[in-house]
């Protein structure tokens, strides 16, 4: 890497003596065979008059010297790492569980998730294989997939469905989280929030949105109601912009007539729902 080179503005007059001598040690002048020195109006960046001794051919002052690589003792690193086992007392919210689904924490420690359904207190939850504790063949059969709720709590899917059925039989509406009683409905339309099992074979992205404690949102309408409302609103706007009027009202039928308006209405309709479909895919929601 070339050393710092003074600019024309930084170069001063040529003199036989200089407080700021840019010649390298051992040289007698600015050029070979030249006894003159170059005066600088300002010093190079990162240096002062006390530590400036010329213009070396190496890196600018202040750079850290790169040392040769040193072999890493992998055995030593492995000895410093531990296996951390988390149970139901450690993890209650899915946001915390999601941080460990890769099988390691930020320090590289091995993570095991030994979690139980909080409704039945018996069945173990199916988590990704990399964080699944070792169990006997019989224990492996006593597991169930789990479902995450918008509030962040998670339960065994079979037990949660049974919980909802019992609540419905008792005319308890809307369905709620068994833990915090968060209502599992869309506020405006009142329809139930769609819940799905978490598939441990795949990453979280694309199957479980951010929970509310993580910054996620529940839309005020379910997707079907939102689309129906958009269709109604879009129809009003489109027909306000391009109304269905008689042929005789057009000023220049050769340039614009009823068929032109109809084509523009169809194009505007397609554009609105194309934008709606694109925008819906750009963020996560319940």
PDB file of C-alpha atoms in Angstrom:
ATOM      1  CA  UNK A   1       0.000   0.000   0.000  1.00  0.00           C
ATOM      2  CA  UNK A   2       1.641   3.306  -1.015  1.00  0.00           C
ATOM      3  CA  UNK A   3       2.460   5.872   1.616  1.00  0.00           C
ATOM      4  CA  UNK A   4       0.784   9.230   2.000  1.00  0.00           C
ATOM      5  CA  UNK A   5       1.658  11.684  -0.764  1.00  0.00           C
ATOM      6  CA  UNK A   6       1.280  15.436  -0.217  1.00  0.00           C
ATOM      7  CA  UNK A   7      -1.003  17.373  -2.530  1.00  0.00           C
ATOM      8  CA  UNK A   8      -0.126  20.573  -4.335  1.00  0.00           C
ATOM      9  CA  UNK A   9      -2.017  22.545  -1.690  1.00  0.00           C
ATOM     10  CA  UNK A  10      -0.001  20.894   1.059  1.00  0.00           C
ATOM     11  CA  UNK A  11       3.359  21.613  -0.570  1.00  0.00           C
ATOM     12  CA  UNK A  12       4.957  24.883   0.419  1.00  0.00           C
ATOM     13  CA  UNK A  13       8.030  26.646  -0.758  1.00  0.00           C
ATOM     14  CA  UNK A  14      11.340  24.882  -1.303  1.00  0.00           C
ATOM     15  CA  UNK A  15      13.871  25.704   1.394  1.00  0.00           C
ATOM     16  CA  UNK A  16      17.151  24.407   2.700  1.00  0.00           C
ATOM     17  CA  UNK A  17      15.649  24.076   6.186  1.00  0.00           C
ATOM     18  CA  UNK A  18      12.201  22.929   7.217  1.00  0.00           C
ATOM     19  CA  UNK A  19      10.266  22.223  10.372  1.00  0.00           C
ATOM     20  CA  UNK A  20       8.279  19.576   8.482  1.00  0.00           C
ATOM     21  CA  UNK A  21      10.841  17.592   6.466  1.00  0.00           C
ATOM     22  CA  UNK A  22       9.227  14.964   4.252  1.00  0.00           C
ATOM     23  CA  UNK A  23      12.503  13.309   3.284  1.00  0.00           C
ATOM     24  CA  UNK A  24      13.002   9.755   4.486  1.00  0.00           C
ATOM     25  CA  UNK A  25      15.743   9.083   7.071  1.00  0.00           C
ATOM     26  CA  UNK A  26      19.135   8.898   5.398  1.00  0.00           C
ATOM     27  CA  UNK A  27      18.212  11.106   2.454  1.00  0.00           C
ATOM     28  CA  UNK A  28      19.816  14.499   2.051  1.00  0.00           C
ATOM     29  CA  UNK A  29      16.945  16.149   0.254  1.00  0.00           C
ATOM     30  CA  UNK A  30      13.587  15.805  -1.413  1.00  0.00           C
ATOM     31  CA  UNK A  31      15.202  14.157  -4.433  1.00  0.00           C
ATOM     32  CA  UNK A  32      18.401  12.121  -4.847  1.00  0.00           C
ATOM     33  CA  UNK A  33      21.347  14.487  -5.027  1.00  0.00           C
ATOM     34  CA  UNK A  34      19.219  17.431  -3.954  1.00  0.00           C
ATOM     35  CA  UNK A  35      20.009  19.192  -0.671  1.00  0.00           C
ATOM     36  CA  UNK A  36      16.720  21.081  -0.555  1.00  0.00           C
ATOM     37  CA  UNK A  37      13.741  20.215   1.590  1.00  0.00           C
ATOM     38  CA  UNK A  38      10.014  20.619   1.023  1.00  0.00           C
ATOM     39  CA  UNK A  39       7.977  22.584   3.508  1.00  0.00           C
ATOM     40  CA  UNK A  40       4.439  21.355   4.208  1.00  0.00           C
ATOM     41  CA  UNK A  41       1.620  23.718   4.998  1.00  0.00           C
ATOM     42  CA  UNK A  42      -0.100  20.878   6.907  1.00  0.00           C
ATOM     43  CA  UNK A  43       0.901  17.457   8.192  1.00  0.00           C
ATOM     44  CA  UNK A  44      -0.414  14.141   6.933  1.00  0.00           C
ATOM     45  CA  UNK A  45      -3.615  12.915   8.667  1.00  0.00           C
ATOM     46  CA  UNK A  46      -3.090  11.075  11.961  1.00  0.00           C
ATOM     47  CA  UNK A  47       0.361  12.532  12.810  1.00  0.00           C
ATOM     48  CA  UNK A  48       1.731  15.465  14.805  1.00  0.00           C
ATOM     49  CA  UNK A  49       4.969  17.451  14.746  1.00  0.00           C
ATOM     50  CA  UNK A  50       6.315  15.292  17.569  1.00  0.00           C
ATOM     51  CA  UNK A  51       6.044  11.973  15.774  1.00  0.00           C
ATOM     52  CA  UNK A  52       6.456  13.021  12.134  1.00  0.00           C
ATOM     53  CA  UNK A  53       9.883  12.032  10.804  1.00  0.00           C
ATOM     54  CA  UNK A  54       9.476  12.039   7.035  1.00  0.00           C
ATOM     55  CA  UNK A  55       7.559  10.195   4.370  1.00  0.00           C
ATOM     56  CA  UNK A  56       8.224   6.447   4.692  1.00  0.00           C
ATOM     57  CA  UNK A  57       7.505   4.082   1.869  1.00  0.00           C
ATOM     58  CA  UNK A  58       5.293   1.904   4.104  1.00  0.00           C
ATOM     59  CA  UNK A  59       1.687   2.301   5.303  1.00  0.00           C
ATOM     60  CA  UNK A  60       0.446   5.617   6.731  1.00  0.00           C
ATOM     61  CA  UNK A  61       0.959   6.161  10.482  1.00  0.00           C
ATOM     62  CA  UNK A  62      -1.657   4.585  12.754  1.00  0.00           C
ATOM     63  CA  UNK A  63      -2.270   1.379  10.816  1.00  0.00           C
ATOM     64  CA  UNK A  64      -2.090  -1.894  12.762  1.00  0.00           C
ATOM     65  CA  UNK A  65       0.537  -4.303  11.570  1.00  0.00           C
ATOM     66  CA  UNK A  66      -0.976  -7.572  10.344  1.00  0.00           C
ATOM     67  CA  UNK A  67       0.478 -10.585  12.118  1.00  0.00           C
ATOM     68  CA  UNK A  68       0.761 -14.033  10.543  1.00  0.00           C
ATOM     69  CA  UNK A  69      -2.175 -16.404  11.235  1.00  0.00           C
ATOM     70  CA  UNK A  70      -1.979 -18.615  14.305  1.00  0.00           C
ATOM     71  CA  UNK A  71      -3.435 -22.163  14.243  1.00  0.00           C
ATOM     72  CA  UNK A  72      -6.679 -22.496  16.236  1.00  0.00           C
ATOM     73  CA  UNK A  73      -6.860 -25.138  18.931  1.00  0.00           C
ATOM     74  CA  UNK A  74     -10.297 -26.602  18.121  1.00  0.00           C
ATOM     75  CA  UNK A  75     -10.054 -28.955  21.065  1.00  0.00           C
ATOM     76  CA  UNK A  76      -9.658 -26.026  23.444  1.00  0.00           C
ATOM     77  CA  UNK A  77     -12.682 -24.279  21.940  1.00  0.00           C
ATOM     78  CA  UNK A  78     -14.824 -27.404  22.237  1.00  0.00           C
ATOM     79  CA  UNK A  79     -13.835 -27.785  25.878  1.00  0.00           C
ATOM     80  CA  UNK A  80     -15.094 -24.277  26.581  1.00  0.00           C
ATOM     81  CA  UNK A  81     -18.533 -24.983  25.078  1.00  0.00           C
ATOM     82  CA  UNK A  82     -21.368 -26.604  27.001  1.00  0.00           C
ATOM     83  CA  UNK A  83     -24.740 -28.161  26.228  1.00  0.00           C
ATOM     84  CA  UNK A  84     -27.626 -26.071  27.505  1.00  0.00           C
ATOM     85  CA  UNK A  85     -30.967 -27.818  28.094  1.00  0.00           C
ATOM     86  CA  UNK A  86     -34.084 -25.634  28.186  1.00  0.00           C
ATOM     87  CA  UNK A  87     -37.358 -26.833  29.693  1.00  0.00           C
ATOM     88  CA  UNK A  88     -40.853 -25.369  30.090  1.00  0.00           C
ATOM     89  CA  UNK A  89     -39.626 -23.261  33.014  1.00  0.00           C
ATOM     90  CA  UNK A  90     -37.053 -21.582  30.776  1.00  0.00           C
ATOM     91  CA  UNK A  91     -39.055 -21.010  27.591  1.00  0.00           C
ATOM     92  CA  UNK A  92     -42.675 -19.869  27.638  1.00  0.00           C
ATOM     93  CA  UNK A  93     -42.738 -17.619  24.556  1.00  0.00           C
ATOM     94  CA  UNK A  94     -42.068 -18.710  20.994  1.00  0.00           C
ATOM     95  CA  UNK A  95     -39.891 -15.654  20.364  1.00  0.00           C
ATOM     96  CA  UNK A  96     -37.301 -17.045  22.762  1.00  0.00           C
ATOM     97  CA  UNK A  97     -37.600 -20.571  21.390  1.00  0.00           C
ATOM     98  CA  UNK A  98     -37.085 -19.311  17.832  1.00  0.00           C
ATOM     99  CA  UNK A  99     -33.606 -18.049  18.750  1.00  0.00           C
ATOM    100  CA  UNK A 100     -32.473 -21.605  19.488  1.00  0.00           C
ATOM    101  CA  UNK A 101     -34.081 -23.558  16.633  1.00  0.00           C
ATOM    102  CA  UNK A 102     -30.692 -23.702  14.871  1.00  0.00           C
ATOM    103  CA  UNK A 103     -29.303 -25.799  17.736  1.00  0.00           C
ATOM    104  CA  UNK A 104     -26.758 -23.237  19.007  1.00  0.00           C
ATOM    105  CA  UNK A 105     -26.741 -20.021  20.974  1.00  0.00           C
ATOM    106  CA  UNK A 106     -24.761 -16.902  20.074  1.00  0.00           C
ATOM    107  CA  UNK A 107     -21.677 -18.257  21.880  1.00  0.00           C
ATOM    108  CA  UNK A 108     -21.757 -21.561  20.012  1.00  0.00           C
ATOM    109  CA  UNK A 109     -23.081 -23.649  22.917  1.00  0.00           C
ATOM    110  CA  UNK A 110     -25.182 -26.663  22.018  1.00  0.00           C
ATOM    111  CA  UNK A 111     -28.929 -26.199  22.678  1.00  0.00           C
ATOM    112  CA  UNK A 112     -31.485 -28.872  23.611  1.00  0.00           C
ATOM    113  CA  UNK A 113     -35.215 -28.045  23.885  1.00  0.00           C
ATOM    114  CA  UNK A 114     -37.077 -30.422  26.198  1.00  0.00           C
ATOM    115  CA  UNK A 115     -40.551 -28.861  26.057  1.00  0.00           C
ATOM    116  CA  UNK A 116     -43.956 -30.204  27.114  1.00  0.00           C
ATOM    117  CA  UNK A 117     -47.471 -29.185  26.101  1.00  0.00           C
ATOM    118  CA  UNK A 118     -48.711 -26.706  28.715  1.00  0.00           C
ATOM    119  CA  UNK A 119     -52.316 -27.876  28.364  1.00  0.00           C
ATOM    120  CA  UNK A 120     -51.951 -31.579  29.105  1.00  0.00           C
ATOM    121  CA  UNK A 121     -48.580 -31.395  30.847  1.00  0.00           C
ATOM    122  CA  UNK A 122     -47.688 -34.821  29.433  1.00  0.00           C
ATOM    123  CA  UNK A 123     -46.928 -34.896  25.713  1.00  0.00           C
ATOM    124  CA  UNK A 124     -43.557 -33.624  24.545  1.00  0.00           C
ATOM    125  CA  UNK A 125     -43.500 -31.133  21.678  1.00  0.00           C
ATOM    126  CA  UNK A 126     -42.010 -31.940  18.284  1.00  0.00           C
ATOM    127  CA  UNK A 127     -39.064 -29.601  17.808  1.00  0.00           C
ATOM    128  CA  UNK A 128     -36.392 -29.654  15.068  1.00  0.00           C
ATOM    129  CA  UNK A 129     -34.192 -32.783  15.276  1.00  0.00           C
ATOM    130  CA  UNK A 130     -31.073 -30.729  16.008  1.00  0.00           C
ATOM    131  CA  UNK A 131     -32.558 -29.559  19.341  1.00  0.00           C
ATOM    132  CA  UNK A 132     -34.495 -32.728  20.206  1.00  0.00           C
ATOM    133  CA  UNK A 133     -33.285 -34.533  23.368  1.00  0.00           C
ATOM    134  CA  UNK A 134     -32.449 -38.220  23.208  1.00  0.00           C
ATOM    135  CA  UNK A 135     -35.435 -40.338  24.160  1.00  0.00           C
ATOM    136  CA  UNK A 136     -36.313 -43.996  24.201  1.00  0.00           C
ATOM    137  CA  UNK A 137     -38.498 -45.448  21.457  1.00  0.00           C
ATOM    138  CA  UNK A 138     -41.551 -45.358  23.705  1.00  0.00           C
ATOM    139  CA  UNK A 139     -40.928 -41.740  24.693  1.00  0.00           C
ATOM    140  CA  UNK A 140     -40.700 -40.703  21.064  1.00  0.00           C
ATOM    141  CA  UNK A 141     -44.284 -41.860  20.545  1.00  0.00           C
ATOM    142  CA  UNK A 142     -45.532 -39.539  23.305  1.00  0.00           C
ATOM    143  CA  UNK A 143     -44.991 -36.368  21.286  1.00  0.00           C
ATOM    144  CA  UNK A 144     -47.207 -34.021  19.335  1.00  0.00           C
ATOM    145  CA  UNK A 145     -46.690 -31.090  16.940  1.00  0.00           C
ATOM    146  CA  UNK A 146     -47.183 -27.639  18.387  1.00  0.00           C
ATOM    147  CA  UNK A 147     -49.017 -24.518  17.275  1.00  0.00           C
ATOM    148  CA  UNK A 148     -47.935 -20.932  17.899  1.00  0.00           C
ATOM    149  CA  UNK A 149     -50.485 -18.241  18.800  1.00  0.00           C
ATOM    150  CA  UNK A 150     -50.182 -14.518  17.926  1.00  0.00           C
ATOM    151  CA  UNK A 151     -49.601 -13.703  21.608  1.00  0.00           C
ATOM    152  CA  UNK A 152     -46.410 -15.791  21.505  1.00  0.00           C
ATOM    153  CA  UNK A 153     -47.545 -18.780  23.587  1.00  0.00           C
ATOM    154  CA  UNK A 154     -47.389 -22.241  22.043  1.00  0.00           C
ATOM    155  CA  UNK A 155     -49.159 -25.518  22.824  1.00  0.00           C
ATOM    156  CA  UNK A 156     -49.502 -29.045  21.532  1.00  0.00           C
ATOM    157  CA  UNK A 157     -51.721 -28.887  18.459  1.00  0.00           C
ATOM    158  CA  UNK A 158     -53.985 -31.807  19.441  1.00  0.00           C
ATOM    159  CA  UNK A 159     -54.544 -30.424  22.926  1.00  0.00           C
ATOM    160  CA  UNK A 160     -55.165 -26.906  21.596  1.00  0.00           C
ATOM    161  CA  UNK A 161     -57.830 -28.119  19.125  1.00  0.00           C
ATOM    162  CA  UNK A 162     -59.517 -30.020  21.934  1.00  0.00           C
ATOM    163  CA  UNK A 163     -59.405 -26.888  24.094  1.00  0.00           C
ATOM    164  CA  UNK A 164     -61.163 -24.901  21.361  1.00  0.00           C
ATOM    165  CA  UNK A 165     -63.816 -27.610  20.933  1.00  0.00           C
ATOM    166  CA  UNK A 166     -64.589 -27.623  24.643  1.00  0.00           C
ATOM    167  CA  UNK A 167     -64.842 -23.852  24.719  1.00  0.00           C
ATOM    168  CA  UNK A 168     -67.205 -23.934  21.747  1.00  0.00           C
ATOM    169  CA  UNK A 169     -69.400 -26.545  23.451  1.00  0.00           C
ATOM    170  CA  UNK A 170     -69.602 -24.259  26.460  1.00  0.00           C
ATOM    171  CA  UNK A 171     -70.595 -21.325  24.206  1.00  0.00           C
ATOM    172  CA  UNK A 172     -67.395 -19.535  25.119  1.00  0.00           C
ATOM    173  CA  UNK A 173     -66.567 -17.125  22.297  1.00  0.00           C
ATOM    174  CA  UNK A 174     -64.244 -15.886  20.969  1.00  0.00           C
ATOM    175  CA  UNK A 175     -61.566 -18.559  21.207  1.00  0.00           C
ATOM    176  CA  UNK A 176     -58.729 -17.460  23.465  1.00  0.00           C
ATOM    177  CA  UNK A 177     -55.176 -18.366  24.345  1.00  0.00           C
ATOM    178  CA  UNK A 178     -55.345 -20.899  27.212  1.00  0.00           C
ATOM    179  CA  UNK A 179     -52.505 -19.077  28.964  1.00  0.00           C
ATOM    180  CA  UNK A 180     -53.155 -15.326  28.647  1.00  0.00           C
ATOM    181  CA  UNK A 181     -56.704 -15.268  27.215  1.00  0.00           C
ATOM    182  CA  UNK A 182     -55.656 -13.300  24.142  1.00  0.00           C
ATOM    183  CA  UNK A 183     -58.707 -13.278  21.771  1.00  0.00           C
ATOM    184  CA  UNK A 184     -57.908 -15.216  18.617  1.00  0.00           C
ATOM    185  CA  UNK A 185     -60.107 -13.222  16.253  1.00  0.00           C
ATOM    186  CA  UNK A 186     -59.775 -10.386  13.769  1.00  0.00           C
ATOM    187  CA  UNK A 187     -61.128  -7.292  15.473  1.00  0.00           C
ATOM    188  CA  UNK A 188     -63.192  -5.811  12.634  1.00  0.00           C
ATOM    189  CA  UNK A 189     -64.775  -8.855  10.997  1.00  0.00           C
ATOM    190  CA  UNK A 190     -64.797 -11.124  14.062  1.00  0.00           C
ATOM    191  CA  UNK A 191     -63.551 -14.191  12.187  1.00  0.00           C
ATOM    192  CA  UNK A 192     -61.160 -16.609  13.867  1.00  0.00           C
ATOM    193  CA  UNK A 193     -57.420 -16.175  13.224  1.00  0.00           C
ATOM    194  CA  UNK A 194     -56.078 -18.992  11.088  1.00  0.00           C
ATOM    195  CA  UNK A 195     -53.590 -21.156  13.007  1.00  0.00           C
ATOM    196  CA  UNK A 196     -51.286 -23.825  11.586  1.00  0.00           C
ATOM    197  CA  UNK A 197     -48.930 -26.401  13.050  1.00  0.00           C
ATOM    198  CA  UNK A 198     -45.258 -25.527  13.182  1.00  0.00           C
ATOM    199  CA  UNK A 199     -43.366 -27.935  10.944  1.00  0.00           C
ATOM    200  CA  UNK A 200     -39.976 -28.639  12.576  1.00  0.00           C
ATOM    201  CA  UNK A 201     -38.536 -29.861   9.284  1.00  0.00           C
ATOM    202  CA  UNK A 202     -38.500 -26.336   7.837  1.00  0.00           C
ATOM    203  CA  UNK A 203     -37.282 -22.892   8.992  1.00  0.00           C
ATOM    204  CA  UNK A 204     -39.646 -20.525  10.699  1.00  0.00           C
ATOM    205  CA  UNK A 205     -39.743 -18.079   7.781  1.00  0.00           C
ATOM    206  CA  UNK A 206     -42.844 -18.597   5.683  1.00  0.00           C
ATOM    207  CA  UNK A 207     -44.810 -20.647   8.202  1.00  0.00           C
ATOM    208  CA  UNK A 208     -45.023 -18.652  11.465  1.00  0.00           C
ATOM    209  CA  UNK A 209     -45.258 -14.833  11.453  1.00  0.00           C
ATOM    210  CA  UNK A 210     -43.675 -12.674  14.126  1.00  0.00           C
ATOM    211  CA  UNK A 211     -45.645 -12.833  17.349  1.00  0.00           C
ATOM    212  CA  UNK A 212     -46.969  -9.645  18.914  1.00  0.00           C
ATOM    213  CA  UNK A 213     -44.181  -9.455  21.557  1.00  0.00           C
ATOM    214  CA  UNK A 214     -41.685  -9.674  18.673  1.00  0.00           C
ATOM    215  CA  UNK A 215     -43.355  -6.794  16.831  1.00  0.00           C
ATOM    216  CA  UNK A 216     -45.847  -8.787  14.747  1.00  0.00           C
ATOM    217  CA  UNK A 217     -49.422  -7.714  13.943  1.00  0.00           C
ATOM    218  CA  UNK A 218     -52.917  -9.175  13.700  1.00  0.00           C
ATOM    219  CA  UNK A 219     -54.852  -7.614  10.819  1.00  0.00           C
ATOM    220  CA  UNK A 220     -58.258  -6.156  11.664  1.00  0.00           C
ATOM    221  CA  UNK A 221     -59.873  -8.303   8.973  1.00  0.00           C
ATOM    222  CA  UNK A 222     -59.315 -11.858   7.801  1.00  0.00           C
ATOM    223  CA  UNK A 223     -57.898 -12.195   4.257  1.00  0.00           C
ATOM    224  CA  UNK A 224     -61.313 -13.070   2.737  1.00  0.00           C
ATOM    225  CA  UNK A 225     -63.082 -10.086   4.294  1.00  0.00           C
ATOM    226  CA  UNK A 226     -60.203  -7.768   3.406  1.00  0.00           C
ATOM    227  CA  UNK A 227     -60.374  -8.831  -0.232  1.00  0.00           C
ATOM    228  CA  UNK A 228     -64.150  -8.464  -0.334  1.00  0.00           C
ATOM    229  CA  UNK A 229     -63.944  -4.946   1.127  1.00  0.00           C
ATOM    230  CA  UNK A 230     -61.248  -4.046  -1.384  1.00  0.00           C
ATOM    231  CA  UNK A 231     -63.411  -5.268  -4.254  1.00  0.00           C
ATOM    232  CA  UNK A 232     -66.278  -3.072  -3.076  1.00  0.00           C
ATOM    233  CA  UNK A 233     -64.049  -0.013  -2.586  1.00  0.00           C
ATOM    234  CA  UNK A 234     -62.224  -0.549  -5.882  1.00  0.00           C
ATOM    235  CA  UNK A 235     -65.510  -0.827  -7.782  1.00  0.00           C
ATOM    236  CA  UNK A 236     -66.733   2.501  -6.387  1.00  0.00           C
ATOM    237  CA  UNK A 237     -63.469   4.258  -7.240  1.00  0.00           C
ATOM    238  CA  UNK A 238     -63.220   2.778 -10.726  1.00  0.00           C
ATOM    239  CA  UNK A 239     -66.756   3.702 -11.670  1.00  0.00           C
ATOM    240  CA  UNK A 240     -66.256   7.170 -10.224  1.00  0.00           C
ATOM    241  CA  UNK A 241     -63.195   7.655 -12.455  1.00  0.00           C
ATOM    242  CA  UNK A 242     -64.654   5.945 -15.555  1.00  0.00           C
ATOM    243  CA  UNK A 243     -68.462   6.006 -15.127  1.00  0.00           C
ATOM    244  CA  UNK A 244     -70.858   3.938 -17.193  1.00  0.00           C
ATOM    245  CA  UNK A 245     -72.377   6.693 -19.350  1.00  0.00           C
ATOM    246  CA  UNK A 246     -74.315   6.773 -22.618  1.00  0.00           C
ATOM    247  CA  UNK A 247     -72.563   6.818 -25.980  1.00  0.00           C
ATOM    248  CA  UNK A 248     -74.182  10.138 -26.833  1.00  0.00           C
ATOM    249  CA  UNK A 249     -72.378  11.909 -23.972  1.00  0.00           C
ATOM    250  CA  UNK A 250     -68.865  11.402 -25.325  1.00  0.00           C
ATOM    251  CA  UNK A 251     -67.397  14.551 -26.855  1.00  0.00           C
ATOM    252  CA  UNK A 252     -65.200  12.797 -29.442  1.00  0.00           C
ATOM    253  CA  UNK A 253     -66.322   9.171 -29.934  1.00  0.00           C
ATOM    254  CA  UNK A 254     -63.472   8.574 -32.352  1.00  0.00           C
ATOM    255  CA  UNK A 255     -60.973   9.212 -29.550  1.00  0.00           C
ATOM    256  CA  UNK A 256     -62.883   7.843 -26.549  1.00  0.00           C
ATOM    257  CA  UNK A 257     -66.174   5.983 -26.263  1.00  0.00           C
ATOM    258  CA  UNK A 258     -67.931   3.510 -23.949  1.00  0.00           C
ATOM    259  CA  UNK A 259     -65.640   0.643 -25.013  1.00  0.00           C
ATOM    260  CA  UNK A 260     -62.610   2.780 -24.138  1.00  0.00           C
ATOM    261  CA  UNK A 261     -64.004   3.407 -20.646  1.00  0.00           C
ATOM    262  CA  UNK A 262     -64.732  -0.285 -20.200  1.00  0.00           C
ATOM    263  CA  UNK A 263     -61.173  -1.226 -21.164  1.00  0.00           C
ATOM    264  CA  UNK A 264     -59.791   1.391 -18.761  1.00  0.00           C
ATOM    265  CA  UNK A 265     -62.013   0.097 -15.943  1.00  0.00           C
ATOM    266  CA  UNK A 266     -60.739  -3.450 -16.475  1.00  0.00           C
ATOM    267  CA  UNK A 267     -57.142  -2.261 -16.578  1.00  0.00           C
ATOM    268  CA  UNK A 268     -57.551  -0.232 -13.394  1.00  0.00           C
ATOM    269  CA  UNK A 269     -59.159  -3.240 -11.662  1.00  0.00           C
ATOM    270  CA  UNK A 270     -56.248  -5.490 -12.636  1.00  0.00           C
ATOM    271  CA  UNK A 271     -53.706  -2.890 -11.509  1.00  0.00           C
ATOM    272  CA  UNK A 272     -55.326  -2.460  -8.084  1.00  0.00           C
ATOM    273  CA  UNK A 273     -55.401  -6.170  -7.308  1.00  0.00           C
ATOM    274  CA  UNK A 274     -51.954  -6.717  -8.743  1.00  0.00           C
ATOM    275  CA  UNK A 275     -50.619  -4.097  -6.326  1.00  0.00           C
ATOM    276  CA  UNK A 276     -52.680  -5.584  -3.488  1.00  0.00           C
ATOM    277  CA  UNK A 277     -51.294  -9.066  -4.108  1.00  0.00           C
ATOM    278  CA  UNK A 278     -47.735  -7.781  -4.306  1.00  0.00           C
ATOM    279  CA  UNK A 279     -48.019  -5.679  -1.168  1.00  0.00           C
ATOM    280  CA  UNK A 280     -49.538  -8.536   0.832  1.00  0.00           C
ATOM    281  CA  UNK A 281     -46.421 -10.613   0.224  1.00  0.00           C
ATOM    282  CA  UNK A 282     -44.055  -7.946   1.519  1.00  0.00           C
ATOM    283  CA  UNK A 283     -44.834  -8.284   5.233  1.00  0.00           C
ATOM    284  CA  UNK A 284     -45.846 -10.893   7.800  1.00  0.00           C
ATOM    285  CA  UNK A 285     -49.197 -10.828   9.557  1.00  0.00           C
ATOM    286  CA  UNK A 286     -51.733 -13.030  11.335  1.00  0.00           C
TER     287      UNK A 286
END
